[in-house]
Amino acid sequence: MKTKQIQNLDGFTGTLLIPVFETNSKSIVPIEFHGTSVASKVFYGKKDTHYLVEKYDCTHVFIGLGKELDYKSLKTIFRRIASKQKDVLGENVVLVVPNEFNSTQVEAAISGLVLGTYNLGHFKKNEIHPFLNPNFELQIFTKKDFDDAITKGIKIANAQLETFNLVDLPSNTVTPKYLADWAIEAGKKYGFSVEIFGKEKATEIGLHSFLAVGQGSEREPQFIIMDYQPEKSKKHIGLVGKGITFDTGGLNIKTAGMVHMKCDMAGGGAVLGAMQLIADLKLPYRVTAIVPACENSVDAKSFVPSDVINSYNGSTIEIIDTDAEGRLVLADGLSYLIKNFKPETVIDIATLTGSSVATLGYECGALFTNDDDLSKKLQQSGDEIGERLWQLPLWDSYKSDIESDIADVKNYSGKPVAGAISAAKFLEYFTNDHKSWAHLDVAGVAFGDDEFAKTKHATAFGVHLITKFIENL
Ligand code: BES
Ligand code: ZN
Ligand code: ZN
């Protein structure tokens, strides 16, 4: 979306978006802007309300902000306007920036407006959103210069829109190859290198655990490695994202919720979106990211419960349940990343367990780490932008859950308790005791219900969180 800052509204005709902080329903002073006033009785800036006035060839959209605003609410308010008020958004639209707004608030508002262009109807005949018209230019009426905040807000939303697409498109479109191609294209456009290992190369270097998950699928697994290396980098961060393009459960076939399992690459989708954003913002950190992408299918060639498989780090794994596949691809992703790139901090993100959803619901992701400083920084970064994390324990007393009699480790405790924790303990086993590793289980927050669609859909959880975390280092 193109934008232009303007300093006056002389002769303007079109739509004015006018955010208003809450006053009082009994106030005798009406809300007033541009010669148009609204009695407090009908509109006084209450959060999540809006009021339309047609006057002087202009549609005035008064937008209620409430009294105090957090980043996420502000973004959602503007996403709602762009998404649900399409009919009043013509060719000429002005966003009026309240004098009270700081640059972070401008960033959130702009990001929300851009996200509001998202349309879930990928396979429908749709009219294009007015903001996506090639000639459209959003005019921003402001007394201060918010150029940087505007540009950043657009970049954040663009990366999140990419992740929306990757997660919401079905698995017969978003195959492992599709993710690999996306990474290659994004690498060229934003400036990071990309290497893809297909089945042959992955076999040659011994990504056995990753390959076991994909062996029942017609779609070739793709081990995606991305490396963003700015000229001067302060620190080296490693990312790994679960890229299961569809999770049937394998031979332990899912009996509930399978229809949603195109979302099982949302961790990988967040890593891909974050790589775009980190490179687009030219952050001065080296970031190496891996997305092990494959499909967990049902087939004569599928791995079966009780199989013992090998892994990249040489440890053997007893398969108790083929539906606990995410940890198998992440195990090889983590060991490969840590052994070959030695990043100073490693973060993995995955729709890993139903247990994390049972524990925390849809409010926050589950965070696991032994590094208190990393935990604090991740939580603070999430709080700033409304992608919250809550820490769960990684105590060694849970280690017995993954001890196997036949192999070095097993992929599931077999017990219906503490599933998110034992999954995290399994991942920890493959981190080679890395001192600064965190695991984010985002099964409850990556794909969900909200006001923007009838069905569950992508949230892009993690794209901004990971980027903010790196920015805040
Ligand atoms: N992909 C699922 C986890 C999931 C659940 C993602 C809900 C999104 C929403 C994962 O691979 C899985 O199936 N986990 C099992 C593990 C169990 C068999 C040990 C689970 O959590 O039930
Ligand atoms: Zn599964
Ligand atoms: Zn899964």
Coordinates of C-alpha atoms and ligand atoms in Angstrom, one line a residue:
M1 CA 0.0 0.0 0.0
K2 CA 1.3 3.4 -0.9
T3 CA 0.9 6.3 1.5
K4 CA 1.4 10.1 1.6
Q5 CA 1.5 12.4 4.6
I6 CA -0.5 15.6 4.2
Q7 CA -0.7 18.7 6.4
N8 CA -4.1 20.1 5.4
L9 CA -7.5 18.9 4.3
D10 CA -8.5 21.9 2.1
G11 CA -10.8 20.9 -0.6
F12 CA -10.6 17.2 0.3
T13 CA -13.5 14.9 -0.7
G14 CA -13.6 11.3 0.2
T15 CA -13.5 9.3 3.4
L16 CA -12.0 10.5 6.6
L17 CA -10.9 8.0 9.2
I18 CA -11.1 9.9 12.5
P19 CA -9.9 8.1 15.6
V20 CA -11.3 9.5 18.8
F21 CA -10.3 8.8 22.4
E22 CA -13.2 8.2 24.8
T23 CA -14.9 11.2 26.4
N24 CA -18.2 10.7 28.2
S25 CA -21.6 9.7 27.0
K26 CA -23.1 12.6 29.0
S27 CA -20.6 15.2 27.8
I28 CA -22.2 18.3 26.5
V29 CA -19.3 19.0 24.2
P30 CA -19.8 17.1 21.0
I31 CA -17.0 15.2 19.2
E32 CA -16.0 17.6 16.4
F33 CA -13.8 17.3 13.4
H34 CA -13.6 19.2 10.1
G35 CA -16.8 21.1 10.7
T36 CA -18.7 17.9 11.5
S37 CA -19.9 17.3 15.0
V38 CA -21.4 14.2 16.7
A39 CA -23.4 14.5 19.9
S40 CA -21.9 12.4 22.7
K41 CA -25.2 10.8 23.2
V42 CA -24.7 8.8 20.0
F43 CA -20.9 8.6 19.9
Y44 CA -18.3 9.4 22.5
G45 CA -15.2 7.4 21.4
K46 CA -16.0 4.2 23.4
K47 CA -13.7 1.4 22.4
D48 CA -14.9 -0.8 19.5
T49 CA -17.6 1.6 18.3
H50 CA -17.7 3.7 15.3
Y51 CA -20.1 6.3 13.8
L52 CA -20.6 7.4 10.2
V53 CA -21.5 11.0 9.1
E54 CA -22.0 12.0 5.5
K55 CA -21.3 15.7 5.1
Y56 CA -19.6 18.2 2.7
D57 CA -19.0 15.4 0.1
C58 CA -17.0 13.5 2.8
T59 CA -17.8 10.3 4.7
H60 CA -16.6 10.9 8.2
V61 CA -15.8 7.6 10.0
F62 CA -15.5 8.4 13.7
I63 CA -13.6 5.5 15.3
G64 CA -13.8 4.9 19.1
L65 CA -10.5 4.1 20.7
G66 CA -11.5 3.9 24.4
K67 CA -9.4 5.6 27.1
E68 CA -6.2 3.6 27.1
L69 CA -4.9 1.6 24.2
D70 CA -2.6 -1.3 23.9
Y71 CA -0.8 -2.1 20.6
K72 CA -3.0 -5.1 19.7
S73 CA -6.3 -3.5 20.4
L74 CA -5.3 -0.5 18.3
K75 CA -4.2 -2.7 15.5
T76 CA -7.5 -4.7 15.6
I77 CA -9.6 -1.5 15.6
F78 CA -8.0 -0.4 12.4
R79 CA -8.0 -3.9 10.8
R80 CA -11.7 -4.0 11.5
I81 CA -12.3 -0.6 9.8
A82 CA -10.4 -1.6 6.7
S83 CA -11.9 -5.1 6.6
K84 CA -15.6 -4.3 7.4
Q85 CA -16.1 -0.8 6.1
K86 CA -14.8 -1.5 2.6
D87 CA -18.0 0.0 1.1
V88 CA -17.2 3.5 2.4
L89 CA -13.5 3.3 1.5
G90 CA -13.3 4.8 -2.0
E91 CA -10.4 6.1 -4.0
N92 CA -9.7 9.0 -1.5
V93 CA -9.1 8.0 2.1
V94 CA -7.5 10.1 4.8
L95 CA -6.3 8.7 8.1
V96 CA -6.4 11.5 10.7
V97 CA -3.6 11.0 13.2
P98 CA -4.7 12.3 16.7
N99 CA -2.2 14.7 18.2
E100 CA -1.8 12.3 21.2
F101 CA -0.5 9.4 19.0
N102 CA 3.1 8.4 19.2
S103 CA 5.0 6.6 16.5
T104 CA 4.3 3.1 17.9
Q105 CA 0.6 3.9 17.8
V106 CA 0.9 5.1 14.2
E107 CA 2.7 1.9 13.3
A108 CA 0.0 -0.2 14.9
A109 CA -2.8 1.7 13.2
I110 CA -1.2 1.5 9.7
S111 CA -0.4 -2.2 10.3
G112 CA -4.1 -2.8 11.2
L113 CA -5.3 -1.0 8.0
V114 CA -3.0 -3.1 5.8
L115 CA -4.1 -6.4 7.6
G116 CA -7.7 -5.4 6.9
T117 CA -7.1 -6.0 3.2
Y118 CA -6.7 -9.7 3.9
N119 CA -9.4 -11.9 2.2
L120 CA -9.7 -15.5 3.2
G121 CA -11.6 -16.3 0.0
H122 CA -8.5 -17.4 -1.8
F123 CA -10.5 -19.6 -4.3
K124 CA -13.5 -17.3 -4.7
K125 CA -14.2 -14.6 -7.3
N126 CA -13.5 -11.6 -5.2
E127 CA -13.6 -7.9 -5.6
I128 CA -10.2 -6.4 -4.8
H129 CA -10.0 -4.3 -1.6
P130 CA -9.9 -0.6 -2.4
F131 CA -6.5 -0.3 -0.6
L132 CA -5.0 -2.8 -3.1
N133 CA -6.0 -0.9 -6.1
P134 CA -2.6 -0.1 -7.8
N135 CA -3.5 3.6 -7.9
F136 CA -4.6 3.8 -4.3
E137 CA -2.6 6.0 -1.9
L138 CA -3.6 6.3 1.7
Q139 CA -3.3 10.0 2.8
I140 CA -2.2 10.5 6.4
F141 CA -3.1 13.8 8.0
T142 CA -0.6 14.6 10.6
K143 CA 1.3 17.5 12.2
K144 CA 4.4 15.4 12.9
D145 CA 6.6 13.4 10.6
F146 CA 5.7 9.7 11.0
D147 CA 7.5 8.4 7.9
D148 CA 9.5 5.7 9.6
A149 CA 6.5 4.4 11.7
I150 CA 4.3 4.3 8.6
T151 CA 6.9 2.4 6.6
K152 CA 7.5 0.0 9.5
G153 CA 3.8 -0.6 10.0
I154 CA 3.4 -1.6 6.4
K155 CA 6.4 -3.9 6.5
I156 CA 5.1 -5.7 9.6
A157 CA 1.7 -6.2 8.1
N158 CA 3.1 -7.3 4.7
A159 CA 5.1 -10.1 6.4
Q160 CA 2.0 -11.1 8.5
L161 CA -0.1 -11.2 5.3
E162 CA 2.4 -13.6 3.8
T163 CA 2.1 -15.9 6.8
F164 CA -1.7 -15.6 6.7
N165 CA -1.6 -16.9 3.1
L166 CA 0.9 -19.7 3.8
V167 CA -1.2 -21.0 6.8
D168 CA -4.7 -20.5 5.4
L169 CA -4.1 -22.0 2.0
P170 CA -4.8 -25.7 2.0
S171 CA -2.2 -28.5 1.9
N172 CA -2.8 -29.3 -1.7
T173 CA -1.5 -25.8 -2.5
V174 CA 1.0 -25.3 0.3
T175 CA 3.1 -28.4 -0.1
P176 CA 6.7 -28.6 1.2
K177 CA 7.9 -27.6 -2.3
Y178 CA 5.6 -24.5 -2.1
L179 CA 7.2 -23.4 1.1
A180 CA 10.7 -24.0 -0.3
D181 CA 9.8 -21.9 -3.4
W182 CA 8.4 -19.2 -1.2
A183 CA 11.6 -19.1 0.8
I184 CA 13.7 -18.9 -2.4
E185 CA 11.6 -16.0 -3.8
A186 CA 11.6 -14.1 -0.4
G187 CA 15.4 -14.6 -0.1
K188 CA 15.9 -13.0 -3.5
K189 CA 13.5 -10.2 -2.8
Y190 CA 14.6 -9.3 0.7
G191 CA 18.2 -10.4 0.8
F192 CA 18.9 -13.7 2.5
S193 CA 20.4 -16.9 1.2
V194 CA 18.4 -20.1 0.9
E195 CA 19.4 -23.7 0.6
I196 CA 17.0 -26.5 0.2
F197 CA 17.7 -30.2 0.9
G198 CA 15.3 -32.6 -0.9
K199 CA 14.9 -36.2 -0.1
E200 CA 18.2 -37.3 -1.6
K201 CA 20.4 -34.7 0.1
A202 CA 18.5 -35.2 3.4
T203 CA 19.2 -38.9 3.2
E204 CA 22.8 -38.4 2.4
I205 CA 23.5 -36.2 5.4
G206 CA 21.3 -38.3 7.8
L207 CA 18.2 -36.3 8.6
H208 CA 16.6 -39.6 9.5
S209 CA 14.0 -38.4 12.0
F210 CA 12.8 -35.6 9.6
L211 CA 12.6 -38.1 6.7
A212 CA 10.7 -40.7 8.8
V213 CA 7.7 -38.3 9.2
G214 CA 7.5 -37.6 5.5
Q215 CA 8.0 -41.1 4.2
G216 CA 4.3 -41.8 3.8
S217 CA 3.7 -38.8 1.6
E218 CA 3.7 -38.4 -2.1
R219 CA 5.0 -34.9 -1.6
E220 CA 8.8 -34.7 -1.3
P221 CA 10.1 -33.4 2.1
Q222 CA 12.0 -30.1 1.9
F223 CA 14.5 -29.1 4.6
I224 CA 14.6 -25.3 4.2
I225 CA 17.7 -23.4 5.4
M226 CA 17.7 -19.6 5.3
D227 CA 20.6 -17.3 6.4
Y228 CA 20.3 -13.6 6.7
Q229 CA 23.8 -12.1 7.1
P230 CA 23.9 -8.3 7.3
E231 CA 27.3 -6.7 6.9
K232 CA 27.7 -5.8 10.5
S233 CA 25.9 -8.1 12.8
K234 CA 25.7 -7.9 16.5
K235 CA 24.6 -11.4 17.5
H236 CA 23.7 -14.7 15.8
I237 CA 20.2 -16.0 16.3
G238 CA 18.9 -19.3 15.2
L239 CA 15.2 -20.1 14.4
V240 CA 13.5 -23.4 13.7
G241 CA 9.8 -23.6 12.7
K242 CA 7.6 -26.8 12.4
G243 CA 6.6 -27.2 8.8
I244 CA 4.1 -30.0 8.7
T245 CA 2.0 -29.0 5.7
F246 CA -0.7 -31.4 6.8
D247 CA -0.9 -33.6 9.9
T248 CA -3.3 -36.6 9.5
G249 CA -1.7 -38.1 12.6
G250 CA -0.1 -40.8 10.4
L251 CA -1.2 -44.3 11.2
N252 CA -2.2 -43.1 14.7
I253 CA -4.8 -41.2 12.6
K254 CA -6.5 -38.2 14.2
T255 CA -10.0 -38.8 15.3
A256 CA -10.7 -35.2 16.1
G257 CA -9.8 -31.8 14.6
M258 CA -8.0 -33.2 11.5
V259 CA -9.8 -30.6 9.3
H260 CA -7.7 -27.9 10.9
M261 CA -4.3 -29.5 10.4
K262 CA -3.3 -27.4 7.4
C263 CA -2.3 -25.1 10.2
D264 CA 0.5 -27.5 11.3
M265 CA 3.1 -25.5 9.4
A266 CA 2.2 -22.3 11.3
G267 CA 5.4 -22.3 13.2
G268 CA 7.3 -22.7 10.0
G269 CA 5.1 -20.0 8.5
A270 CA 5.9 -17.7 11.4
V271 CA 9.7 -18.3 10.8
L272 CA 9.3 -17.6 7.1
G273 CA 7.3 -14.4 7.7
A274 CA 9.8 -13.3 10.4
M275 CA 12.7 -13.9 8.0
Q276 CA 11.0 -11.6 5.5
L277 CA 10.4 -8.9 8.1
I278 CA 13.9 -9.1 9.7
A279 CA 15.5 -8.7 6.3
D280 CA 13.0 -6.0 5.2
L281 CA 13.8 -4.0 8.3
K282 CA 17.5 -4.7 7.8
L283 CA 18.0 -5.6 11.5
P284 CA 21.7 -5.8 12.4
Y285 CA 21.7 -9.4 13.5
R286 CA 22.6 -12.6 11.7
V287 CA 19.6 -14.9 11.6
T288 CA 19.8 -18.5 10.5
A289 CA 16.5 -20.2 10.2
I290 CA 15.4 -23.8 9.4
V291 CA 11.9 -25.0 8.4
P292 CA 11.8 -28.8 8.1
A293 CA 8.8 -29.1 5.8
C294 CA 6.9 -32.4 5.1
E295 CA 3.5 -34.0 5.3
N296 CA 2.4 -36.6 7.9
S297 CA 0.3 -38.9 5.8
V298 CA -1.2 -42.4 6.0
D299 CA 0.3 -44.9 3.6
A300 CA 1.8 -48.3 3.3
K301 CA 5.1 -46.6 3.4
S302 CA 4.3 -44.6 6.6
F303 CA 6.4 -45.1 9.7
V304 CA 4.5 -47.1 12.4
P305 CA 4.3 -47.1 16.2
S306 CA 7.1 -49.2 17.7
D307 CA 9.5 -48.4 14.9
V308 CA 12.9 -47.3 16.0
I309 CA 14.3 -44.5 13.9
N310 CA 17.6 -42.8 13.7
S311 CA 18.2 -39.0 13.9
Y312 CA 20.7 -36.4 12.6
N313 CA 22.6 -36.3 16.0
G314 CA 22.9 -40.1 16.0
S315 CA 20.4 -40.8 18.8
T316 CA 17.8 -43.5 18.2
I317 CA 14.1 -42.7 18.8
E318 CA 11.3 -45.2 19.6
I319 CA 8.1 -44.2 17.9
I320 CA 5.2 -44.5 20.4
D321 CA 2.8 -42.4 18.4
T322 CA 3.1 -41.3 14.8
D323 CA 0.9 -38.2 15.7
A324 CA 3.8 -36.9 17.8
E325 CA 5.6 -36.0 14.5
G326 CA 6.4 -32.3 15.0
R327 CA 9.0 -33.0 17.6
L328 CA 10.7 -35.5 15.2
V329 CA 11.2 -32.9 12.5
L330 CA 12.2 -30.2 15.0
A331 CA 14.7 -32.6 16.6
D332 CA 16.7 -32.8 13.3
G333 CA 16.1 -29.1 12.6
L334 CA 17.5 -28.1 16.0
S335 CA 20.5 -30.5 15.9
Y336 CA 21.4 -29.5 12.3
L337 CA 21.1 -25.8 13.2
I338 CA 23.1 -26.0 16.4
K339 CA 25.9 -28.3 15.0
N340 CA 26.4 -26.5 11.7
F341 CA 25.7 -22.8 12.5
K342 CA 26.3 -22.5 16.3
P343 CA 23.9 -19.6 16.9
E344 CA 24.2 -17.9 20.2
T345 CA 20.5 -18.1 20.9
V346 CA 18.0 -20.6 19.4
I347 CA 14.2 -20.3 19.3
D348 CA 11.9 -22.9 17.9
I349 CA 8.2 -22.3 17.3
A350 CA 5.6 -25.0 16.6
T351 CA 2.0 -26.0 16.8
L352 CA 3.3 -28.9 18.8
T353 CA 0.7 -30.2 21.3
G354 CA -3.0 -30.2 22.1
S355 CA -1.8 -30.3 25.7
S356 CA -0.6 -26.7 25.4
V357 CA -4.1 -25.7 24.3
A358 CA -5.7 -27.6 27.1
T359 CA -3.4 -25.8 29.5
L360 CA -3.4 -22.2 28.3
G361 CA -6.3 -22.0 25.9
Y362 CA -6.2 -19.4 23.1
E363 CA -4.7 -16.5 25.1
C364 CA -1.0 -17.1 24.9
G365 CA 1.7 -19.4 23.7
A366 CA 3.6 -21.8 26.0
L367 CA 7.2 -20.9 26.6
F368 CA 9.9 -23.3 27.7
T369 CA 13.5 -22.4 28.4
N370 CA 16.2 -22.8 31.0
D371 CA 17.5 -19.3 30.3
D372 CA 15.7 -16.8 32.6
D373 CA 17.0 -13.8 30.7
L374 CA 15.8 -15.2 27.4
S375 CA 12.4 -16.0 29.0
K376 CA 12.0 -12.4 30.3
K377 CA 13.0 -10.9 26.9
L378 CA 10.7 -13.1 24.9
Q379 CA 7.8 -12.4 27.3
Q380 CA 8.4 -8.6 27.3
S381 CA 8.7 -8.5 23.5
G382 CA 5.4 -10.4 23.2
D383 CA 3.6 -8.2 25.8
E384 CA 4.7 -5.0 23.8
I385 CA 2.8 -6.2 20.7
G386 CA 0.1 -8.4 22.1
E387 CA 1.5 -11.8 21.4
R388 CA 1.8 -13.2 24.9
L389 CA 3.8 -16.1 26.2
W390 CA 3.5 -17.9 29.5
Q391 CA 6.3 -20.1 30.8
L392 CA 5.9 -23.7 31.8
P393 CA 8.5 -25.9 33.6
L394 CA 11.3 -27.9 32.0
W395 CA 12.4 -29.6 35.1
D396 CA 14.5 -32.8 34.8
S397 CA 11.9 -34.6 36.8
Y398 CA 9.9 -34.8 33.6
K399 CA 12.8 -36.5 31.7
S400 CA 11.6 -40.0 32.6
D401 CA 8.6 -39.4 30.4
I402 CA 10.7 -39.8 27.3
E403 CA 13.0 -42.6 28.4
S404 CA 12.7 -45.6 26.2
D405 CA 13.7 -49.2 27.0
I406 CA 14.7 -50.0 23.4
A407 CA 16.1 -46.7 22.1
D408 CA 17.9 -43.6 23.4
V409 CA 14.6 -41.7 23.7
K410 CA 10.9 -42.1 22.9
N411 CA 8.6 -39.6 21.1
Y412 CA 5.7 -39.8 23.6
S413 CA 5.2 -40.7 27.2
G414 CA 2.1 -42.7 26.5
K415 CA 0.4 -40.8 29.4
P416 CA -2.4 -38.3 29.0
V417 CA -0.7 -35.7 31.2
A418 CA 1.9 -32.9 30.9
G419 CA 2.1 -33.5 27.1
A420 CA 3.4 -30.0 26.2
I421 CA 6.2 -30.4 28.8
S422 CA 7.3 -33.9 27.8
A423 CA 7.3 -32.6 24.1
A424 CA 9.6 -29.8 25.2
K425 CA 11.8 -32.2 27.1
F426 CA 12.1 -34.3 23.9
L427 CA 13.2 -31.2 22.0
E428 CA 15.7 -30.2 24.7
Y429 CA 17.4 -33.6 24.2
F430 CA 18.3 -32.5 20.7
T431 CA 19.7 -29.1 21.6
N432 CA 23.1 -30.4 22.8
D433 CA 22.5 -28.6 26.1
H434 CA 22.4 -25.2 24.3
K435 CA 22.5 -22.6 27.1
S436 CA 20.2 -20.2 25.3
W437 CA 17.4 -22.1 23.7
A438 CA 13.6 -21.5 23.9
H439 CA 10.7 -23.5 22.6
L440 CA 7.4 -21.8 21.8
D441 CA 4.3 -24.1 21.6
V442 CA 1.8 -22.1 19.7
A443 CA -0.9 -24.7 19.0
G444 CA -3.5 -22.6 20.7
V445 CA -2.7 -19.2 19.2
A446 CA -1.4 -19.7 15.7
F447 CA -4.8 -20.6 14.2
G448 CA -8.1 -19.5 15.7
D449 CA -11.5 -17.9 15.7
D450 CA -12.1 -14.2 15.7
E451 CA -14.4 -11.6 14.3
F452 CA -12.7 -11.7 10.8
A453 CA -14.1 -15.0 9.6
K454 CA -16.5 -17.8 10.2
T455 CA -13.9 -20.5 10.4
K456 CA -10.6 -20.8 12.2
H457 CA -7.8 -19.0 10.4
A458 CA -4.2 -17.9 10.7
T459 CA -3.1 -15.3 13.2
A460 CA 0.6 -15.0 12.1
F461 CA 1.5 -15.4 15.8
G462 CA 5.3 -15.2 16.1
V463 CA 6.2 -13.1 13.1
H464 CA 6.1 -9.9 15.0
L465 CA 7.1 -11.5 18.3
I466 CA 10.3 -13.0 17.0
T467 CA 11.2 -9.8 15.1
K468 CA 10.5 -7.6 18.1
F469 CA 12.6 -9.9 20.3
I470 CA 15.6 -9.5 18.0
E471 CA 15.0 -5.7 17.7
N472 CA 15.0 -5.5 21.5
L473 CA 18.3 -7.4 22.0
Ligands
BES1 N1 -0.2 -30.9 15.3 C1 -0.5 -31.5 16.5 C2 -0.8 -30.5 17.6 C3 -1.9 -29.5 17.4 C4 -3.0 -29.7 18.2 C5 -1.7 -28.4 16.6 C6 -4.1 -28.7 18.0 C7 -2.7 -27.5 16.5 C8 -3.9 -27.6 17.2 C9 0.6 -32.5 17.0 O1 1.4 -33.0 16.0 C10 -0.1 -33.6 17.7 O2 -0.8 -34.3 17.0 N2 0.2 -33.7 18.9 C11 -0.4 -34.8 19.7 C12 0.7 -35.5 20.4 C13 0.4 -36.7 21.1 C14 0.0 -37.8 20.1 C15 1.6 -37.2 21.9 C16 -1.3 -34.1 20.7 O3 -1.0 -33.1 21.2 O4 -2.4 -34.7 21.0
ZN2 ZN 0.5 -34.8 15.1
ZN3 ZN 1.5 -31.9 14.2

